[in-house]
Amino acid sequence: MSPTQLVQQLNATASPLSAEQITQLNQLVAQLNPIQQAWVSGYLAAASQAQPFSSDSASSQPAVAAKLLILVGSQTGNARGVATQLEQQASQQGLAVELVNMADYKGKDLKKEQFVTIIVSTHGEGDAPDDAVTLHKFLHGKKAPKLDGLKYSVFALGDSSYEFFCKTGHDFDQQLAQLGATRLAPVVEADVDFDQAANDYIHSTIEQFGKALKEINGSSNLPANDLGNVVPIQSASSAFDRNHPFAAPVLANQKITARGSQKHIRHIELSLEDSGISYRPGDALGVWFDNDPALVAEIIVTLNLQAEEQVEWQGSNYSLSTLLSTHLELTLLHPNFVKHYAALLESQGVVYDALSTVLEDKTALRQYCAQRQLLDVLLEFPQGSAEVTASQLVAGLQKLTPRLYSIASSQAEVEDEVHLTVAVVEYESDVASHQHSQTRTGGASGFLAYRAEDAETVNVYVQSNNNFRLPADTSTPVIMIGPGTGIAPFRAFLQEREAQDANGENWLFFGNPHFTTDFLYQAELIKYRDSGLLTRFDVAFSRDQADKIYVQDRIKEQGKAIFEWLEKGAHLYICGDAERMAKDVQQALLDVIQDQAGIDADAAQDYLENLRESQRFQKDVY
């Protein structure tokens, strides 16, 4: 008998659970795969052994113990992963702890809390993640309560190559203090390579709050083990995660833009057979990769270094070529490396005015880094009479991090496979000399395009994205806006809706430069249109006519119908480029709402914000 069937029989037995608890348990078990059910079963068994049982425990009202509330706001899932790890390790250490997504938490309840730790990411230009926006707005509003009795800490994730690094975390920290809460520790900032910062934060948080909880709850809330021996806990949903990826065999790897296209986009299929990995439409796939051996060799030659020279890094010794190939970031140029390299040259009397000028302006430096890779800096500003050692080079580089790709398939359709739609980053460098290669490729996209098949497997893991989900009610209409590779999650959405035999209407907006060369998944999408799965299908091929037409233009053309769909409950989704497309599309939507509803710009913004708060407007942008 399955665990689900056993739970369903609770209604027919003398269960100590209330009807509401039985319903909640049924709902939970229905969502879990066998691995998850086994983990929960073991967890509950251990918990029951740890707590004395009394015959009236089901009916008596236990004393309310102080707890540590973990509030998490996550865009891509990294913050959620840290929060989950903290929850598991704190529970393992005997602390009373509760993990809540910010989107599910009522801000006014903070006045009832004693201990809170905030784990939140920042994305884009200092923006809060979608599930943190409402709480962030509430705490900065007039209705925010006084929080004199609250003690808190903040773990802020971000990307230091952006100007507003970890801004959301600092926003929460400053506002909580403004409302009277007591800061137990300074904000912990974590960059894209956040593993060590997260481990240190988890250790210190358990120690800090463990002592505070002990004073209130007594020894029952003391950590059970030595805090120095805290060991990371694997994800309950899979044996594979960011730090323990699955080696997925490559099943297919083909270019899906035609000859003559200005874009190089590939469709990639990987096998998850025997991994136990499951995913949902809207999730992302984390991809680990090695740097291009040719790029590694060029960097070593350019600095007159030796490939086999031994270099100490994070407590171990590696050859320089191994470090550059598998451990360090070479294709995403970080501002800190440019500063580091310039300082090394200047300390030895080599100064470039052009480089100094770039370093004087933060905006100019970010733009400079966005258009170049590490090798370009070394070629544009040669070391000359200076000498950059292998250790000095390594000291300025960031740790290699995986890349996230929106999953382009539904397991209801492809079963033990996962599909990706990958735009290959590829350009000609304007600083390379005739002695060096001109072409630059992205780290992960270049690996997937040119070396993944030879490698036979790709190391991957699933990154859940609960901020980008199909509506639970399959009769709900959906509007999907996904130009370019933004089509990826909507291919998964359509596969899922077809498998569900969903009767909700589906409307897709897709755009790319040319119909003949850039119509991604054309045969599939036409099939969906002809079968009726796609109720409406609007395309915009921007370069096929004298005047450029983009998806935002189609949105404005269809404004009346779009607003009618929204008014009848449609969910709205955007996927794709955050820098230009997403902003232009959102503005087009605001114009449509303002025009169709006959309201001003502020009211239109409120309308869209209400859709977002009710999870009817979701974005997956990059």
Tab-separated table of C-alpha atoms in Angstrom, residues 85-440:
chain	number	residue	atom	x	y	z
A	85	GLN	CA	19.867	24.265	4.661
A	86	LEU	CA	19.663	26.550	7.708
A	87	GLU	CA	16.253	25.152	8.639
A	88	GLN	CA	17.451	21.566	8.390
A	89	GLN	CA	20.666	22.111	10.314
A	90	ALA	CA	18.979	24.208	13.010
A	91	SER	CA	16.324	21.510	13.451
A	92	GLN	CA	19.032	18.870	13.603
A	93	GLN	CA	20.668	20.882	16.367
A	94	GLY	CA	17.439	20.916	18.374
A	95	LEU	CA	16.280	24.482	17.701
A	96	ALA	CA	12.655	25.475	17.237
A	97	VAL	CA	12.633	26.906	13.727
A	98	GLU	CA	10.124	27.814	11.016
A	99	LEU	CA	10.868	28.562	7.357
A	100	VAL	CA	8.390	30.814	5.526
A	101	ASN	CA	8.452	32.307	2.032
A	102	MET	CA	8.078	36.082	2.237
A	103	ALA	CA	5.204	35.941	-0.223
A	104	ASP	CA	3.251	33.827	2.269
A	105	TYR	CA	3.965	35.950	5.332
A	106	LYS	CA	1.813	38.784	6.667
A	107	GLY	CA	4.044	41.709	7.535
A	108	LYS	CA	1.909	42.786	10.491
A	109	ASP	CA	2.723	39.492	12.210
A	110	LEU	CA	6.347	40.537	12.644
A	111	LYS	CA	5.341	42.370	15.812
A	112	LYS	CA	4.540	38.964	17.338
A	113	GLU	CA	7.960	37.515	16.538
A	114	GLN	CA	11.015	37.478	18.786
A	115	PHE	CA	13.719	36.075	16.513
A	116	VAL	CA	13.920	36.439	12.735
A	117	THR	CA	16.620	35.922	10.170
A	118	ILE	CA	16.117	37.337	6.690
A	119	ILE	CA	17.603	35.506	3.693
A	120	VAL	CA	17.006	37.488	0.518
A	121	SER	CA	18.558	38.000	-2.894
A	122	THR	CA	18.872	41.084	-5.053
A	123	HIS	CA	18.514	40.932	-8.816
A	124	GLY	CA	18.731	43.368	-11.703
A	125	GLU	CA	19.419	46.944	-10.685
A	126	GLY	CA	18.801	46.550	-6.970
A	127	ASP	CA	15.373	44.936	-7.329
A	128	ALA	CA	13.797	42.725	-4.687
A	129	PRO	CA	12.876	39.181	-5.784
A	130	ASP	CA	9.228	38.795	-6.724
A	131	ASP	CA	8.242	36.951	-3.559
A	132	ALA	CA	9.838	39.640	-1.363
A	133	VAL	CA	8.274	42.698	-2.976
A	134	THR	CA	5.096	42.788	-0.878
A	135	LEU	CA	6.859	42.446	2.482
A	136	HIS	CA	9.527	44.928	1.398
A	137	LYS	CA	6.837	47.423	0.421
A	138	PHE	CA	4.860	46.856	3.645
A	139	LEU	CA	7.846	47.441	5.915
A	140	HIS	CA	8.617	50.694	4.123
A	141	GLY	CA	4.997	51.845	4.306
A	142	LYS	CA	2.925	53.704	6.875
A	143	LYS	CA	1.328	50.529	8.274
A	144	ALA	CA	4.596	48.918	9.355
A	145	PRO	CA	4.460	48.097	13.104
A	146	LYS	CA	6.959	48.974	15.789
A	147	LEU	CA	9.311	46.036	16.285
A	148	ASP	CA	10.960	46.826	19.604
A	149	GLY	CA	10.786	43.192	20.741
A	150	LEU	CA	12.363	41.688	17.627
A	151	LYS	CA	15.957	40.470	17.275
A	152	TYR	CA	17.136	39.798	13.722
A	153	SER	CA	19.968	39.135	11.289
A	154	VAL	CA	20.177	39.346	7.497
A	155	PHE	CA	21.898	37.200	4.865
A	156	ALA	CA	21.975	39.087	1.546
A	157	LEU	CA	22.746	37.417	-1.778
A	158	GLY	CA	23.730	39.381	-4.869
A	159	ASP	CA	26.184	39.850	-7.716
A	160	SER	CA	28.999	42.314	-7.018
A	161	SER	CA	29.394	43.054	-10.723
A	162	TYR	CA	26.160	45.064	-10.392
A	163	GLU	CA	26.075	48.524	-8.864
A	164	PHE	CA	23.443	47.790	-6.221
A	165	PHE	CA	25.109	44.747	-4.712
A	166	CYS	CA	22.892	43.081	-2.051
A	167	LYS	CA	20.671	46.184	-1.911
A	168	THR	CA	17.497	44.311	-0.929
A	169	GLY	CA	19.189	42.717	2.066
A	170	HIS	CA	20.449	46.097	3.233
A	171	ASP	CA	16.986	47.575	2.699
A	172	PHE	CA	15.472	45.015	5.065
A	173	ASP	CA	18.267	45.477	7.587
A	174	GLN	CA	17.951	49.258	7.701
A	175	GLN	CA	14.178	49.253	7.856
A	176	LEU	CA	13.955	46.658	10.616
A	177	ALA	CA	16.382	48.734	12.656
A	178	GLN	CA	14.353	51.859	11.876
A	179	LEU	CA	11.258	50.110	13.232
A	180	GLY	CA	13.027	49.402	16.515
A	181	ALA	CA	14.262	45.835	16.007
A	182	THR	CA	17.646	44.809	17.416
A	183	ARG	CA	20.328	43.744	14.940
A	184	LEU	CA	22.223	40.716	16.289
A	185	ALA	CA	24.931	40.831	13.621
A	186	PRO	CA	25.961	42.954	10.638
A	187	VAL	CA	24.480	42.063	7.247
A	188	VAL	CA	26.315	39.144	5.645
A	189	GLU	CA	26.891	39.827	1.946
A	190	ALA	CA	27.233	36.855	-0.408
A	191	ASP	CA	28.385	37.081	-4.014
A	192	VAL	CA	27.594	34.617	-6.834
A	193	ASP	CA	30.115	32.273	-5.220
A	194	PHE	CA	28.180	32.091	-1.962
A	195	ASP	CA	28.900	28.609	-0.596
A	196	GLN	CA	31.484	29.563	2.016
A	197	ALA	CA	29.584	32.677	3.088
A	198	ALA	CA	26.434	30.569	3.478
A	199	ASN	CA	28.202	27.931	5.572
A	200	ASP	CA	29.697	30.566	7.859
A	201	TYR	CA	26.343	32.313	8.174
A	202	ILE	CA	24.512	29.089	9.039
A	203	HIS	CA	27.075	28.260	11.702
A	204	SER	CA	26.946	31.714	13.313
A	205	THR	CA	23.140	31.944	13.091
A	206	ILE	CA	22.610	28.626	14.854
A	207	GLU	CA	25.074	29.672	17.533
A	208	GLN	CA	23.630	33.195	18.036
A	209	PHE	CA	19.965	32.289	18.043
A	210	GLY	CA	20.577	29.008	19.844
A	211	LYS	CA	21.852	30.903	22.857
A	212	ALA	CA	18.935	33.327	22.764
A	213	LEU	CA	16.365	30.546	22.452
A	214	LYS	CA	17.960	28.660	25.328
A	215	GLU	CA	17.402	31.575	27.632
A	216	ILE	CA	13.665	31.473	26.885
A	217	ASN	CA	12.890	27.816	26.212
A	218	GLY	CA	15.462	26.141	28.418
A	219	SER	CA	17.866	23.345	27.581
A	220	SER	CA	15.436	21.631	25.207
A	221	ASN	CA	16.396	24.212	22.636
A	222	LEU	CA	20.125	23.841	23.113
A	223	PRO	CA	22.008	22.525	20.061
A	224	ALA	CA	22.341	18.800	20.491
A	225	ASN	CA	25.830	18.569	19.000
A	226	ASP	CA	28.999	20.604	18.851
A	227	LEU	CA	28.307	23.490	16.465
A	228	GLY	CA	31.740	23.073	14.932
A	229	ASN	CA	30.626	19.707	13.539
A	230	VAL	CA	27.636	20.926	11.534
A	231	VAL	CA	27.576	19.034	8.237
A	232	PRO	CA	25.666	20.194	5.128
A	233	ILE	CA	22.468	18.236	4.589
A	234	GLN	CA	21.486	16.956	1.162
A	235	SER	CA	18.301	18.143	-0.467
A	236	ALA	CA	15.333	16.008	0.549
A	237	SER	CA	13.988	15.928	-3.009
A	238	SER	CA	17.026	14.441	-4.747
A	239	ALA	CA	20.479	13.061	-4.101
A	240	PHE	CA	21.738	15.699	-6.546
A	241	ASP	CA	22.068	19.421	-5.975
A	242	ARG	CA	24.306	22.408	-6.752
A	243	ASN	CA	27.265	20.895	-4.928
A	244	HIS	CA	26.522	17.319	-5.986
A	245	PRO	CA	25.407	17.476	-9.639
A	246	PHE	CA	24.237	14.592	-11.801
A	247	ALA	CA	26.301	13.560	-14.819
A	248	ALA	CA	23.559	13.624	-17.472
A	249	PRO	CA	24.259	11.856	-20.763
A	250	VAL	CA	23.807	14.004	-23.877
A	251	LEU	CA	20.979	12.656	-26.054
A	252	ALA	CA	20.696	15.437	-28.638
A	253	ASN	CA	22.504	18.674	-29.405
A	254	GLN	CA	21.419	20.541	-32.504
A	255	LYS	CA	21.406	24.048	-33.854
A	256	ILE	CA	17.829	25.276	-34.373
A	257	THR	CA	18.538	28.598	-36.054
A	258	ALA	CA	19.063	28.284	-39.794
A	259	ARG	CA	22.129	29.146	-41.827
A	260	GLY	CA	22.379	32.897	-42.200
A	261	SER	CA	20.872	33.679	-38.826
A	262	GLN	CA	22.649	36.231	-36.696
A	263	LYS	CA	21.867	34.039	-33.680
A	264	HIS	CA	23.279	30.650	-32.744
A	265	ILE	CA	20.647	28.828	-30.719
A	266	ARG	CA	20.759	25.150	-29.856
A	267	HIS	CA	18.241	22.600	-28.618
A	268	ILE	CA	19.846	20.212	-26.140
A	269	GLU	CA	18.379	17.046	-24.646
A	270	LEU	CA	19.899	15.356	-21.602
A	271	SER	CA	19.008	12.067	-19.938
A	272	LEU	CA	18.014	11.974	-16.254
A	273	GLU	CA	17.460	8.219	-16.261
A	274	ASP	CA	18.160	6.525	-12.907
A	275	SER	CA	18.827	9.890	-11.223
A	276	GLY	CA	15.529	10.234	-9.389
A	277	ILE	CA	15.546	13.903	-10.398
A	278	SER	CA	12.158	15.510	-10.939
A	279	TYR	CA	11.294	19.028	-12.044
A	280	ARG	CA	8.278	21.174	-12.813
A	281	PRO	CA	7.571	23.546	-15.707
A	282	GLY	CA	9.109	26.869	-14.746
A	283	ASP	CA	12.163	25.355	-13.051
A	284	ALA	CA	15.712	25.973	-14.221
A	285	LEU	CA	18.593	23.597	-14.861
A	286	GLY	CA	21.953	24.446	-13.326
A	287	VAL	CA	24.811	23.552	-15.669
A	288	TRP	CA	28.423	23.106	-14.560
A	289	PHE	CA	31.125	23.344	-17.212
A	290	ASP	CA	34.855	23.438	-17.830
A	291	ASN	CA	36.489	26.389	-19.517
A	292	ASP	CA	37.684	26.064	-23.104
A	293	PRO	CA	41.178	24.473	-23.091
A	294	ALA	CA	42.255	26.785	-25.930
A	295	LEU	CA	41.249	29.839	-23.871
A	296	VAL	CA	43.148	28.527	-20.853
A	297	ALA	CA	46.257	27.985	-22.967
A	298	GLU	CA	46.066	31.512	-24.439
A	299	ILE	CA	45.837	33.126	-21.012
A	300	ILE	CA	48.843	31.164	-19.760
A	301	VAL	CA	50.924	32.034	-22.825
A	302	THR	CA	49.921	35.707	-22.734
A	303	LEU	CA	51.241	36.073	-19.170
A	304	ASN	CA	54.341	33.937	-19.840
A	305	LEU	CA	53.318	31.420	-17.204
A	306	GLN	CA	53.704	27.632	-17.009
A	307	ALA	CA	50.672	25.365	-17.297
A	308	GLU	CA	51.960	22.828	-14.748
A	309	GLU	CA	53.067	25.366	-12.141
A	310	GLN	CA	51.595	24.451	-8.767
A	311	VAL	CA	49.345	27.068	-7.157
A	312	GLU	CA	47.705	26.978	-3.743
A	313	TRP	CA	43.976	27.712	-3.805
A	314	GLN	CA	41.502	27.247	-0.960
A	315	GLY	CA	43.894	25.105	1.020
A	316	SER	CA	44.915	22.710	-1.782
A	317	ASN	CA	47.533	22.697	-4.533
A	318	TYR	CA	46.595	22.547	-8.212
A	319	SER	CA	48.363	23.003	-11.499
A	320	LEU	CA	47.629	26.410	-13.007
A	321	SER	CA	45.965	24.817	-16.043
A	322	THR	CA	43.656	22.737	-13.823
A	323	LEU	CA	42.651	25.751	-11.757
A	324	LEU	CA	41.875	27.837	-14.828
A	325	SER	CA	40.050	24.979	-16.538
A	326	THR	CA	37.764	23.731	-13.792
A	327	HIS	CA	37.701	26.100	-10.828
A	328	LEU	CA	37.952	29.752	-11.872
A	329	GLU	CA	35.814	32.156	-13.883
A	330	LEU	CA	37.393	33.221	-17.187
A	331	THR	CA	34.522	34.334	-19.404
A	332	LEU	CA	32.496	36.563	-17.072
A	333	LEU	CA	34.783	39.530	-16.438
A	334	HIS	CA	34.386	40.908	-12.924
A	335	PRO	CA	35.201	44.553	-12.045
A	336	ASN	CA	37.313	43.360	-9.125
A	337	PHE	CA	39.696	41.571	-11.458
A	338	VAL	CA	40.211	44.706	-13.554
A	339	LYS	CA	41.010	46.641	-10.371
A	340	HIS	CA	43.283	43.844	-9.159
A	341	TYR	CA	45.178	43.616	-12.454
A	342	ALA	CA	45.613	47.379	-12.737
A	343	ALA	CA	46.999	47.518	-9.188
A	344	LEU	CA	49.513	44.742	-9.962
A	345	LEU	CA	50.774	46.590	-13.029
A	346	GLU	CA	50.894	49.959	-11.275
A	347	SER	CA	52.870	48.516	-8.354
A	348	GLN	CA	55.561	47.616	-10.884
A	349	GLY	CA	55.503	50.935	-12.725
A	350	VAL	CA	53.221	49.987	-15.630
A	351	VAL	CA	50.339	52.465	-15.908
A	352	TYR	CA	47.728	52.793	-18.656
A	353	ASP	CA	45.791	56.051	-18.741
A	354	ALA	CA	42.876	54.411	-20.555
A	355	LEU	CA	42.619	51.750	-17.854
A	356	SER	CA	42.799	54.354	-15.099
A	357	THR	CA	40.005	56.300	-16.772
A	358	VAL	CA	37.771	53.224	-16.850
A	359	LEU	CA	38.429	52.525	-13.172
A	360	GLU	CA	37.411	56.057	-12.171
A	361	ASP	CA	33.794	55.547	-13.298
A	362	LYS	CA	31.766	52.648	-11.850
A	363	THR	CA	29.278	52.730	-14.723
A	364	ALA	CA	32.042	52.778	-17.330
A	365	LEU	CA	33.773	49.879	-15.562
A	366	ARG	CA	30.605	47.754	-15.576
A	367	GLN	CA	30.071	48.477	-19.268
A	368	TYR	CA	33.699	47.645	-19.981
A	369	CYS	CA	33.377	44.292	-18.215
A	370	ALA	CA	30.092	43.454	-19.962
A	371	GLN	CA	31.811	43.678	-23.361
A	372	ARG	CA	35.019	41.764	-22.622
A	373	GLN	CA	36.505	38.629	-21.167
A	374	LEU	CA	39.617	38.136	-19.044
A	375	LEU	CA	41.863	37.509	-22.056
A	376	ASP	CA	40.760	40.789	-23.641
A	377	VAL	CA	42.033	42.758	-20.633
A	378	LEU	CA	45.406	40.998	-20.767
A	379	LEU	CA	45.734	41.759	-24.483
A	380	GLU	CA	44.451	45.325	-24.315
A	381	PHE	CA	46.771	46.193	-21.425
A	382	PRO	CA	49.843	43.914	-21.682
A	383	GLN	CA	51.938	43.383	-18.579
A	384	GLY	CA	54.998	44.758	-20.368
A	385	SER	CA	57.915	45.040	-17.985
A	386	ALA	CA	55.731	43.965	-15.075
A	387	GLU	CA	55.416	40.354	-13.999
A	388	VAL	CA	52.089	38.813	-12.999
A	389	THR	CA	52.683	35.515	-11.225
A	390	ALA	CA	50.348	32.534	-11.310
A	391	SER	CA	49.380	33.104	-7.679
A	392	GLN	CA	48.666	36.782	-8.336
A	393	LEU	CA	46.473	35.907	-11.317
A	394	VAL	CA	44.510	33.342	-9.342
A	395	ALA	CA	44.079	35.721	-6.398
A	396	GLY	CA	42.140	38.140	-8.596
A	397	LEU	CA	39.725	35.628	-10.105
A	398	GLN	CA	36.246	34.561	-9.011
A	399	LYS	CA	35.290	30.961	-8.383
A	400	LEU	CA	33.564	29.292	-11.334
A	401	THR	CA	29.795	29.144	-10.835
A	402	PRO	CA	27.116	27.168	-12.710
A	403	ARG	CA	24.794	28.794	-15.238
A	404	LEU	CA	21.018	28.515	-14.977
A	405	TYR	CA	18.855	27.770	-18.027
A	406	SER	CA	15.055	27.765	-18.105
A	407	ILE	CA	13.933	24.187	-18.674
A	408	ALA	CA	12.244	23.763	-22.057
A	409	SER	CA	10.349	20.540	-21.371
A	410	SER	CA	7.724	18.935	-19.159
A	411	GLN	CA	8.362	15.528	-17.634
A	412	ALA	CA	4.757	14.694	-18.404
A	413	GLU	CA	5.905	14.711	-22.047
A	414	VAL	CA	9.611	13.749	-22.039
A	415	GLU	CA	9.751	11.600	-18.854
A	416	ASP	CA	13.418	10.976	-17.846
A	417	GLU	CA	14.785	13.754	-20.019
A	418	VAL	CA	15.353	17.474	-19.670
A	419	HIS	CA	15.531	19.888	-22.611
A	420	LEU	CA	17.266	23.261	-22.921
A	421	THR	CA	17.132	26.118	-25.403
A	422	VAL	CA	20.583	27.699	-25.357
A	423	ALA	CA	21.696	30.921	-27.036
A	424	VAL	CA	25.418	30.609	-27.682
A	425	VAL	CA	27.298	33.725	-26.590
A	426	GLU	CA	29.720	34.347	-29.428
A	427	TYR	CA	31.424	37.486	-30.714
A	428	GLU	CA	34.574	38.742	-32.358
A	429	SER	CA	36.975	40.514	-30.011
A	430	ASP	CA	38.171	43.926	-31.192
A	431	VAL	CA	41.286	43.796	-29.008
A	432	ALA	CA	42.736	40.443	-30.084
A	433	SER	CA	45.841	40.521	-32.243
A	434	HIS	CA	46.716	38.293	-35.189
A	435	GLN	CA	48.673	36.131	-32.729
A	436	HIS	CA	45.545	35.334	-30.749
A	437	SER	CA	42.086	34.000	-31.596
A	438	GLN	CA	39.463	36.608	-32.400
A	439	THR	CA	36.360	34.669	-31.379
A	440	ARG	CA	35.056	34.747	-27.817
